[in-house]
XYZ file of C-alpha atoms in Angstrom:
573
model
C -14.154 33.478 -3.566
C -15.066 37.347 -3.268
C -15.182 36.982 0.285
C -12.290 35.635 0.739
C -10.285 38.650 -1.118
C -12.355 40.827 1.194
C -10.113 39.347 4.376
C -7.079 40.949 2.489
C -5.794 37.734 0.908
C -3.648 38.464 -2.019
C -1.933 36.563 -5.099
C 1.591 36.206 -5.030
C 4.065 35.849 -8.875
C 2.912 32.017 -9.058
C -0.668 32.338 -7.913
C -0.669 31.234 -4.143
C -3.294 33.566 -1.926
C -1.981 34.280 1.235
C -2.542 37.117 3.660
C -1.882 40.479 3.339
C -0.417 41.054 6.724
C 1.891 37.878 6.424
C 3.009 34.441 5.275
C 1.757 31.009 6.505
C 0.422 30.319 10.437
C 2.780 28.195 11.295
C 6.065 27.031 10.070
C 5.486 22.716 9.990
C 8.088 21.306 7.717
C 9.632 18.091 6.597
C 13.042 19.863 6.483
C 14.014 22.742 4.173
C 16.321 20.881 1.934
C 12.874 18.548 1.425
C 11.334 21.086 0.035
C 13.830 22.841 -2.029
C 13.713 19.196 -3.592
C 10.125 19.218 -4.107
C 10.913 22.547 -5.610
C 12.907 21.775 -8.110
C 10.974 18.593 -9.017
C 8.076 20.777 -9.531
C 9.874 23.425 -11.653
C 11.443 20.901 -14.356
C 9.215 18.040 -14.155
C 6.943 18.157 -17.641
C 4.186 16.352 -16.178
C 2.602 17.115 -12.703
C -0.362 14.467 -12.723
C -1.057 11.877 -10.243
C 0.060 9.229 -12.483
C 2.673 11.336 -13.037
C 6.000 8.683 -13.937
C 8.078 11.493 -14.481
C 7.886 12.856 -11.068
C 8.632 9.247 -9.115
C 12.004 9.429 -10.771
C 12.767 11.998 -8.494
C 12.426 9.744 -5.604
C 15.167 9.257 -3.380
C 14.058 8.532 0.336
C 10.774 8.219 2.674
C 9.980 12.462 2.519
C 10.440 12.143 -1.578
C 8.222 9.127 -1.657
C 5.457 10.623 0.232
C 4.965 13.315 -1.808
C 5.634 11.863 -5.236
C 4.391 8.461 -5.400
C 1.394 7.372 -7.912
C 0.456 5.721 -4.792
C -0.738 8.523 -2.527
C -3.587 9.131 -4.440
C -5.348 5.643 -4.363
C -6.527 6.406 -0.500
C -9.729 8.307 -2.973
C -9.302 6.490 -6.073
C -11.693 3.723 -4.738
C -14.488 6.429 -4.774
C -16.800 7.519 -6.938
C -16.302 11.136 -7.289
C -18.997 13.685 -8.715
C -16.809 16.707 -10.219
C -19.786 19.278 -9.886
C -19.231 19.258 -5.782
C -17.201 21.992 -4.081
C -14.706 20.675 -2.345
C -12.479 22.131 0.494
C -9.255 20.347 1.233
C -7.456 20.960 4.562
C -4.040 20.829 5.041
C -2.855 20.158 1.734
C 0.689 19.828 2.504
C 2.757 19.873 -1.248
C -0.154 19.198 -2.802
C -0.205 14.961 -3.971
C -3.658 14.816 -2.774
C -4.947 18.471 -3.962
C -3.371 17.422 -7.567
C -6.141 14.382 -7.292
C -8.822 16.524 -6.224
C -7.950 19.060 -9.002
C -8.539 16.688 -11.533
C -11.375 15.052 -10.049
C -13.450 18.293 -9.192
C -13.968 21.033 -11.106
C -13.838 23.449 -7.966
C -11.434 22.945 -5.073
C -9.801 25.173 -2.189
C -6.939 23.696 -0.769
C -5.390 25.601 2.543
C -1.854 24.797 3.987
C -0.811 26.874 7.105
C 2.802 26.576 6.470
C 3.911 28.887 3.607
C 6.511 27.169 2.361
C 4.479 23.678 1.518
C 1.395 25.932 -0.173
C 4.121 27.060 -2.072
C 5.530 23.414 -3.182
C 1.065 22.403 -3.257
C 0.641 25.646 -6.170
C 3.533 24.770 -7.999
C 2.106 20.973 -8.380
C -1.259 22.613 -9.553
C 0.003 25.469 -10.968
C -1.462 24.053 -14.721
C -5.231 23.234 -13.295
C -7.929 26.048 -13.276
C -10.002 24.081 -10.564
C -7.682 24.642 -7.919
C -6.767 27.374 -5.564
C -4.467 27.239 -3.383
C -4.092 29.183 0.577
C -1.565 29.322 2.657
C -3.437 29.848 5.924
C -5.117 28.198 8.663
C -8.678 26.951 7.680
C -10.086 28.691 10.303
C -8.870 32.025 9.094
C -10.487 31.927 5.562
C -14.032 32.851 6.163
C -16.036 30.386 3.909
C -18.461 28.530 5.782
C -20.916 26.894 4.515
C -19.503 26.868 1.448
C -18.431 23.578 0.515
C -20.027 20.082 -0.264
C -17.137 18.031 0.935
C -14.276 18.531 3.142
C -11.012 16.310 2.729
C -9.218 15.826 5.750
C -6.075 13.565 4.528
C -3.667 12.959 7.693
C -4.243 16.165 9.587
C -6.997 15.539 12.072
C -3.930 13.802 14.507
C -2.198 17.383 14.821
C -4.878 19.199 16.104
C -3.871 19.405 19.340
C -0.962 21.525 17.982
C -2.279 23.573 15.878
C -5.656 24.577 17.129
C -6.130 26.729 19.726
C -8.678 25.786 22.522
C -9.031 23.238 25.570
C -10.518 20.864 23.318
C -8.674 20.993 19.890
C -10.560 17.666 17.950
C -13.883 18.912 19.338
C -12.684 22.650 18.381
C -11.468 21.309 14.476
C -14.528 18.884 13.509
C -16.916 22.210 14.911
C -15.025 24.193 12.544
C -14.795 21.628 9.493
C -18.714 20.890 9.786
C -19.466 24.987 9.662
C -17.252 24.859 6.026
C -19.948 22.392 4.943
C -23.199 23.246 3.309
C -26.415 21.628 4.898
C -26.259 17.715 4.286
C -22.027 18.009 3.180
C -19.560 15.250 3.679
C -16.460 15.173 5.833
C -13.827 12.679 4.186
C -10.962 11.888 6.671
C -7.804 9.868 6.575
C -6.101 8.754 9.888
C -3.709 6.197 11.320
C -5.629 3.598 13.832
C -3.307 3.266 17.203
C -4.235 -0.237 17.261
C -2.960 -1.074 13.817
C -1.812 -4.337 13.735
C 1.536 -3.488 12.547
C 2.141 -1.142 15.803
C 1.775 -4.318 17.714
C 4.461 -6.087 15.420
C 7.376 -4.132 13.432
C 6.392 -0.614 13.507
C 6.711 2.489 15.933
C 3.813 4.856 15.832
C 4.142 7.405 13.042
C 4.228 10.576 14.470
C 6.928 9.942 17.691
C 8.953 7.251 15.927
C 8.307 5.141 19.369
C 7.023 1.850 19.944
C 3.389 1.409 21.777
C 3.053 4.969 22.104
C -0.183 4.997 20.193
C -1.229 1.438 22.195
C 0.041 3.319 25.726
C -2.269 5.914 24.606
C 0.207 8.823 24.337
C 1.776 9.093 27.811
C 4.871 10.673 26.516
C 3.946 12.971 24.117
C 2.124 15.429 25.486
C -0.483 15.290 23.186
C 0.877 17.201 20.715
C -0.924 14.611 17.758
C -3.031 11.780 18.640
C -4.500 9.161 16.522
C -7.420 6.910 17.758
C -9.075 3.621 17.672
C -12.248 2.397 15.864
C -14.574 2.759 18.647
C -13.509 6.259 20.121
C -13.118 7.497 16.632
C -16.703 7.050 15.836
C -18.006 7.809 18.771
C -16.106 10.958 18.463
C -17.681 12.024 14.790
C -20.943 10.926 15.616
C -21.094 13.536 17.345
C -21.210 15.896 14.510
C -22.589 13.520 11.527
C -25.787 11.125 11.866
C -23.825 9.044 9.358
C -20.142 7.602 9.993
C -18.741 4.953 7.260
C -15.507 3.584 7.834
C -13.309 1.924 5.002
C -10.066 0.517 5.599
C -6.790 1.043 3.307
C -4.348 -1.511 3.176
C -0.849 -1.833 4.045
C -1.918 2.009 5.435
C -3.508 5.413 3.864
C -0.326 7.053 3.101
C 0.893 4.131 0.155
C -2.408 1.956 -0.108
C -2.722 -0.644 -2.429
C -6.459 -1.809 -1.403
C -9.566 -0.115 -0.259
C -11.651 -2.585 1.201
C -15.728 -1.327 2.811
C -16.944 -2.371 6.234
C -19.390 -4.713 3.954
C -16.016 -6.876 2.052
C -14.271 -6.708 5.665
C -17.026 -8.904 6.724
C -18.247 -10.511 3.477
C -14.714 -11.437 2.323
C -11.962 -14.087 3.658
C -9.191 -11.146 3.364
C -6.470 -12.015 5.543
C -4.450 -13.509 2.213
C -5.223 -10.171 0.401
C -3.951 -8.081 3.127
C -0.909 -10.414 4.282
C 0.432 -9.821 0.517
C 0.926 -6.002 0.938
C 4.190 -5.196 2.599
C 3.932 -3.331 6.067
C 6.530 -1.031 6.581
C 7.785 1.194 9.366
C 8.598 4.769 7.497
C 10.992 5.851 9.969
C 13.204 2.282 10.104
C 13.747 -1.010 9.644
C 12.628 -3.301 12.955
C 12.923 -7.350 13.648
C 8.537 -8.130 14.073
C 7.659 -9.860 16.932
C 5.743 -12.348 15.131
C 4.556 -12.223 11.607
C 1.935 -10.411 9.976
C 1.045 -12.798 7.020
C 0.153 -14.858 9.305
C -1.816 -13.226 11.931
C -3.994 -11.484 9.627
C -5.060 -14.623 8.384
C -6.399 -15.391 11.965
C -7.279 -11.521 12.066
C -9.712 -11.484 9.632
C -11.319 -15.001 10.546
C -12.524 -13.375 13.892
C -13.502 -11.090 12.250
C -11.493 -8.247 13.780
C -9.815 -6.341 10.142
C -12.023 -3.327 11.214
C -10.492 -2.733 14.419
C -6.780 -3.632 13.921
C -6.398 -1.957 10.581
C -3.072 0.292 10.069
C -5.511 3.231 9.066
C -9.075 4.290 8.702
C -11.073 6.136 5.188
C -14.159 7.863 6.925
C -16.653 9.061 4.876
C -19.083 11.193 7.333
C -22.281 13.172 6.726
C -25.726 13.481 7.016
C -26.976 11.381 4.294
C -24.889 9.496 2.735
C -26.365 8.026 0.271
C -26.960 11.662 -1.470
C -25.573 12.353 -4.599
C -22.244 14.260 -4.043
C -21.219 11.697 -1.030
C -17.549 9.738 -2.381
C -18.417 6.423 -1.499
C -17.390 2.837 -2.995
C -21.002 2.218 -4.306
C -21.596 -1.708 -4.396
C -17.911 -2.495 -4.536
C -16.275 -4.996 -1.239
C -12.993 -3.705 -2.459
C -10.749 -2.004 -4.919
C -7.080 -3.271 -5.470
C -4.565 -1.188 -7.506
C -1.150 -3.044 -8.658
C 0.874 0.697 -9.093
C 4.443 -1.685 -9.063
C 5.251 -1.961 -13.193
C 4.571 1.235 -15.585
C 1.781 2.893 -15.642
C 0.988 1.600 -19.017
C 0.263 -1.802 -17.118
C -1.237 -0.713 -14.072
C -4.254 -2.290 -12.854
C -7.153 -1.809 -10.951
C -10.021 -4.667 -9.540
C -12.784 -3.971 -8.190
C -14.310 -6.612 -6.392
C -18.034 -6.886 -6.162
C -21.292 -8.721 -5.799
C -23.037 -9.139 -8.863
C -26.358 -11.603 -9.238
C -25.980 -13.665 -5.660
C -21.752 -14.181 -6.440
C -18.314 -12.116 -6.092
C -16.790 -11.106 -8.986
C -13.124 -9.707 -9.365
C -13.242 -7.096 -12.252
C -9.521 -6.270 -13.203
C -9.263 -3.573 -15.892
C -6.513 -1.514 -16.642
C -6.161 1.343 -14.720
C -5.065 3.726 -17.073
C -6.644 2.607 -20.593
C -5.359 5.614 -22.401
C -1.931 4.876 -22.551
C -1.174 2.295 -24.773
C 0.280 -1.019 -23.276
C 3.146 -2.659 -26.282
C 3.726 -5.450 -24.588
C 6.246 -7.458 -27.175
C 7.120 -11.058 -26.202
C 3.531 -11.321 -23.855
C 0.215 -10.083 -23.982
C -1.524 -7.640 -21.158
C -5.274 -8.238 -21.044
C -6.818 -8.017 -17.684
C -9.982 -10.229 -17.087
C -13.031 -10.580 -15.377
C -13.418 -13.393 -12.713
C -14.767 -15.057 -10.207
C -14.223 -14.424 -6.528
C -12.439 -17.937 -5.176
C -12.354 -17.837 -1.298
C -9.962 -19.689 -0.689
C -6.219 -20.082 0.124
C -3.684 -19.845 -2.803
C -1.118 -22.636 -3.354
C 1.783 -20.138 -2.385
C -0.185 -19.020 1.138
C -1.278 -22.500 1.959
C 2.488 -23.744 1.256
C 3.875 -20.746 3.475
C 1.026 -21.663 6.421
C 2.321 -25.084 6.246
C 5.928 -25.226 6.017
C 5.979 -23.139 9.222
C 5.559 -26.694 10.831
C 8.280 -28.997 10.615
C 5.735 -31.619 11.935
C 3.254 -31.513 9.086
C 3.289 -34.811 6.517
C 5.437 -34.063 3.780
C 2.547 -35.261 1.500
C 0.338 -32.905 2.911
C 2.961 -29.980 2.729
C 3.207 -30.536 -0.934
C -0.259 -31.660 -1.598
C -1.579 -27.822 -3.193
C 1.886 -27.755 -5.339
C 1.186 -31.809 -6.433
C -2.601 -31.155 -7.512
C -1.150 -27.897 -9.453
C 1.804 -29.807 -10.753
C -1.348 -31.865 -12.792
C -3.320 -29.372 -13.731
C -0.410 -27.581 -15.522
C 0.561 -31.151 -17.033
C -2.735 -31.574 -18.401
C -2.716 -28.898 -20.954
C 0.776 -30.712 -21.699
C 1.515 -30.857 -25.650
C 4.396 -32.262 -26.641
C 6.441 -31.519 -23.842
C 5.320 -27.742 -23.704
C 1.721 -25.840 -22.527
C 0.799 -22.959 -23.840
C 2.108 -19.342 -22.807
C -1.542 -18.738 -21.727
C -0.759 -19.861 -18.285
C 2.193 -17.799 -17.807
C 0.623 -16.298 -15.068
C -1.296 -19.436 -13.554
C 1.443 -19.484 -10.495
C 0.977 -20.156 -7.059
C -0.327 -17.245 -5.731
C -2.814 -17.174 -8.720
C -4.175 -20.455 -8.233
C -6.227 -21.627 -5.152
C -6.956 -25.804 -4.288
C -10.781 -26.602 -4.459
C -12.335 -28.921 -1.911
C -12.736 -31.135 -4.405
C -9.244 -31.505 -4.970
C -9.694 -29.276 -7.702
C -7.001 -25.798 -9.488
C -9.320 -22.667 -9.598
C -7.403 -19.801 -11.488
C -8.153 -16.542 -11.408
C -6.267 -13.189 -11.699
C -4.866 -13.997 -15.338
C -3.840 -10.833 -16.919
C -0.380 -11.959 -18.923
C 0.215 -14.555 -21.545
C 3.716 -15.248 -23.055
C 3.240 -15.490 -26.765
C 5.081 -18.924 -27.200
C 4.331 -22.630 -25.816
C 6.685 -22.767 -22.791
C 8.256 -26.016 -20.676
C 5.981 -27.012 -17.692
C 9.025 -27.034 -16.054
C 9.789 -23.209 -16.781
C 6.048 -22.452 -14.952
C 6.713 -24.798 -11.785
C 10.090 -22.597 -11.459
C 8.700 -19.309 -12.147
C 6.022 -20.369 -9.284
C 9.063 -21.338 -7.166
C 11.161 -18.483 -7.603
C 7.946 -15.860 -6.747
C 7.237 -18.300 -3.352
C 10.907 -17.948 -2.538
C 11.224 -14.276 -3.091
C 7.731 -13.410 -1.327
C 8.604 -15.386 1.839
C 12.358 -15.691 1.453
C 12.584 -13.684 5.159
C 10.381 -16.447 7.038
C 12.503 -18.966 8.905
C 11.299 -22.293 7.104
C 14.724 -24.591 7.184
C 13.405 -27.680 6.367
C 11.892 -26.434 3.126
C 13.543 -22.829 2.541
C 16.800 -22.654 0.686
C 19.285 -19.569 1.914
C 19.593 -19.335 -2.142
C 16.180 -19.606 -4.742
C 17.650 -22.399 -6.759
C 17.745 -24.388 -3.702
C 14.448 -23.362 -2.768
C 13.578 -24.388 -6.389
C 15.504 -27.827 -6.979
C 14.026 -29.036 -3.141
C 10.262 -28.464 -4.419
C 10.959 -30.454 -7.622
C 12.014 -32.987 -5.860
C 9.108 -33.412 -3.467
C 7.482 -33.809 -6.775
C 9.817 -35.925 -8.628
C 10.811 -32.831 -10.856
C 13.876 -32.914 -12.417
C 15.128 -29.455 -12.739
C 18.076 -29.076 -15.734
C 20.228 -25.753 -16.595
C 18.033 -25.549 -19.695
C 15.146 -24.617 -17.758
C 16.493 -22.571 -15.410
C 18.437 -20.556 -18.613
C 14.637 -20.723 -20.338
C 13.137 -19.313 -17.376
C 15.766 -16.403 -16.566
C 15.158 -15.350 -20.190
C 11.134 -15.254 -20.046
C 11.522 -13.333 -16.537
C 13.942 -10.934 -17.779
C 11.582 -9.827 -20.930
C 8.675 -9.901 -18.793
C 9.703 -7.761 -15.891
C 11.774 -5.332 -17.964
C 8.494 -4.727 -20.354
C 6.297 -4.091 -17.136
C 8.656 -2.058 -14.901
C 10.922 0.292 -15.134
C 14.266 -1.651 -15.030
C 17.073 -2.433 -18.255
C 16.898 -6.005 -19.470
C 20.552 -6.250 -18.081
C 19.376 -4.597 -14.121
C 16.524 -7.733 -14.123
C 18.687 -9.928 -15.393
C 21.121 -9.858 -12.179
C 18.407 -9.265 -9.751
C 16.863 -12.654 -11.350
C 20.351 -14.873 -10.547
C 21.109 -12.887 -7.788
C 18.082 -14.272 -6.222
C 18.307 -17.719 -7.534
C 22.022 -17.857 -6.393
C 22.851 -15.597 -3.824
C 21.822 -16.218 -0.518
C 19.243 -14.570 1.561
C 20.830 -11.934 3.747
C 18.313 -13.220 6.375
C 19.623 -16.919 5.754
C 23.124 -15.942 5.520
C 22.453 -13.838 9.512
C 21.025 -17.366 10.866
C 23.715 -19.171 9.712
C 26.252 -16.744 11.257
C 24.085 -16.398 14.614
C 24.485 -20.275 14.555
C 28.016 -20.306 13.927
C 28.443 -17.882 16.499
C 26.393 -19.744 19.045
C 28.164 -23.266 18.321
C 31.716 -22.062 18.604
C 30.668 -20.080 21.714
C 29.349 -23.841 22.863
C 32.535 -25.331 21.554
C 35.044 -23.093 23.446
C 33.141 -23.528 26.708
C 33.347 -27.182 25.959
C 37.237 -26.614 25.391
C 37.656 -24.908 28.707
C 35.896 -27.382 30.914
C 38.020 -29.941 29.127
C 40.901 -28.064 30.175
C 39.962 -27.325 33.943
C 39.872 -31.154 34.287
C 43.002 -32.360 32.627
């Protein structure tokens, strides 16, 4: 730290070193009235953490999001962290990441070259005596060799604009490996052109185009690049004897899993990753095929390596030493950050004695979970690789060829596994949670269960469970064009299932179910009993917006047939 004051850095009133001569390098922004926002969050928010609740409130759009979601910190919660290392952070932007380190390490330098976002980084770490915070260019604040680890979270890409030199990656990795002590880390976070997504719904990040990452940057003038598998490697092994790539799923800005190069090929992921939503940050685009599907086929050739939306590197020397992050044994991690923190969770999936196991624990086990009407205990269990009931039914249904018996057969064999815990017309609210997606068909005909974390605390009506199951298929795949089994509204969705069945589906169950669902999802999330209430019938009886758009492009199309019909007619009489 000393030799940094020697290069004339000074504090400013809230603690943010920056140079004597001047502000920040360079001015990159997300918009002022973003961070005035940020700001202001910052100043009256009560709790600053990275679980902090309080600050997602003030979300409002894509810019808020980024820098206040729980999420942003899970692309390093899947490592193990050792809080004795020095750590250097580059780039820190307004600080979600540096608020991580901060609590993780008990020494960390973050450096932002634009003023304004060290600022907004200071302010969100303004209560932790690990962290100090620059605003300056990394190059410019004389400690090399200093540090253990490096983090490099979504910066790398811009280097061509902000370093100086004919070769600016070769010029920044040069720089970030003399920061680094003899046998330090490099941990670096990057979008991967040839993310599957940017051949499907999304435009590459940085230009809001389509292909431009695929086309290899022709329009751009390479003011940020991002890079494939291969040449990304190839480029860091040129620094570090040791490259290890993991892969965060839907992408390293919000991920939800952090699977290893060891579960990419170990694991039958496609499901896993088909059930985290893609999305395009910039807009909202029609995909040119579907995702849940092709990762399915994705990961069976083995290819979830080199057409995942973003890339984890851990790089160093040795990295197996002590102060490396890495995943340790673990295929995977999986964080479910959609209810109240109170009820987050967190699996790790590992091998353990020759077989998988799925350890779900709750991811923050210091806030106390009152759960009321159900019970929140998350459970060890074993890996099942195979195909849910919900994915297999979705697969399926896309064929309006396939035997109806062998459409139905996953929802038929769990239709008789919920029917034999059947007592006296009800089963018991232990299998609240034993719902398609949560329940995989054996070769042997077979219901494996796994993922069980909820249990209502009364016996409930089979029926209520096969429309609970129902209702989650319709709303997960709801935008998929499946007309011959696909209702435009969930009750018809629902009542069509039954049938298949022979399920009769009465008012009463439908009433029971709305009830259980409203109690459940209001005690998880964040939403009034009354808000999930009308979500709940607006999705059993409103109709799809995607639905209602085929049914008006086929409207459209017949009367278009009809009045050329009409005309013809009338040429000839």
């Amino acid at each position: 730290m000393q030799a940094v004051l020697d290069r004339n850095f000074v504090q400013d009133e809230i603690g943010l070193w920056v140079p004597a001569e001047g502000k920040g390098a360079f001015g990159y922004s997300d918009g002022a009235w973003v961070e005035r926002y940020l700001e202001k969050a910052f100043r009256e928010a009560d709790d600053l953490g990275s679980e902090s609740e309080e600050l997602e409130t003030y979300i409002k759009d894509w810019n808020t999001e980024y820098h206040l979601s729980r999420k942003r910190k899970d692309i390093l919660s899947g490592l193990q962290h050792d809080r004795s290392a020095k750590v250097l952070e580059i780039g820190s932007g307004c600080g979600a990441i540096t608020r991580f380190l901060g609590e993780n390490y008990d020494s960390v330098i973050a450096v932002e070259g634009s003023y304004n976002r060290a600022r907004l980084a200071r302010l969100r770490t303004r209560d932790l005596d690990s962290v100090e915070v620059f605003a300056s260019r990394y190059q410019d604040i004389g400690l090399e060799g200093e540090f253990d680890i490096v983090f490099c979270i979504g910066v790398l890409e811009y280097a061509p604009t902000y370093v100086d030199g004919d070769n600016p990656f070769h010029d920044a990795l040069t720089s970030m490996r003399r920061m680094l002590r003899p046998g330090g880390t490099l941990v670096l976070a990057i979008e991967n052109k040839f993310g599957l997504k940017y051949f499907s719904n999304s435009t590459e990040d940085h230009s809001g185009t389509f292909f431009e990452g695929i086309e290899g940057y022709p329009r751009m003038n390479r003011y940020f690049e991002t890079f494939g598998k291969v040449e990304l490697q190839r480029l860091l092994s040129s620094y570090w004897k040791d490259v290890r790539f993991f892969f965060p799923f839907p992408d390293y800005k919000m991920p939800s899993l952090l699977l290893s190069e060891e579960g990419a090929s170990a694991l039958d992921v496609g499901e896993m990753i088909a059930g985290l939503e893609e999305r395009d940050y910039a807009r909202t685009n029609v995909p040119l095929f579907d995702n849940r599907l092709a990762w399915r086929e994705v990961a069976r050739n083995g290819l979830v390596s080199h057409l995942s939306n973003s890339f984890l590197v851990v790089a160093g020397d040795a990295i197996a030493a002590p102060l490396v992050p890495t995943m340790g044994d673990r295929l995977a991690t999986l964080f479910n950050r959609e209810r109240r923190a109170c009820f987050t969770t967190r699996t790790d999936i590992e091998s353990s004695d020759g077989s998988v196991i799925a350890r779900k624990t709750a991811a923050n086990p210091e806030l106390p979970a009152a759960a009321g009407s159900f019970s929140f205990l998350p459970r060890e269990s074993k890996w099942i690789g195979t195909e849910t009931i919900a994915y297999c039914l979705f697969r399926l249904a896309h064929d309006p060829k396939v035997d109806g018996a062998m459409l139905i057969a996953g929802v038929r064999s769990w239709w008789s596994f919920v029917l034999a815990a059947n007592a006296g017309g009800r089963v018991s609210g232990d299998l609240l949670d034993a719902v398609w997606h949560n329940c995989g068909l054996l070769a042997d005909g077979s219901i494996a269960r796994f993922d069980h974390e909820l249990s209502w605390a009364a016996d409930i009506e089979p029926e209520v469970l096969l429309i609970r199951s129902a209702f989650q298929w319709h709303v997960r795949y709801s935008s998929a064009k499946l007309p011959h089994l696909m209702a435009s509204r969930g009750i018809g969705t629902i009542r069509a299932i039954a049938r298949r069945i022979g399920v009769d589906i009465t008012q009463s169950h439908i009433r029971q179910f709305i009830e259980i669902e409203t109690l459940l999802q209001s005690g998880i999330g964040y939403s009034s009993p009354e808000r999930v209430r009308s979500a709940v019938r607006a999705a059993l009886y409103v109709p799809h917006l995607p639905a209602l758009k085929r049914l008006g492009d086929s409207l459209r199309t017949n009367f278009g047939r009809a009045s050329r019909l009409m005309r013809r007619l009338a040429g000839k009489s």
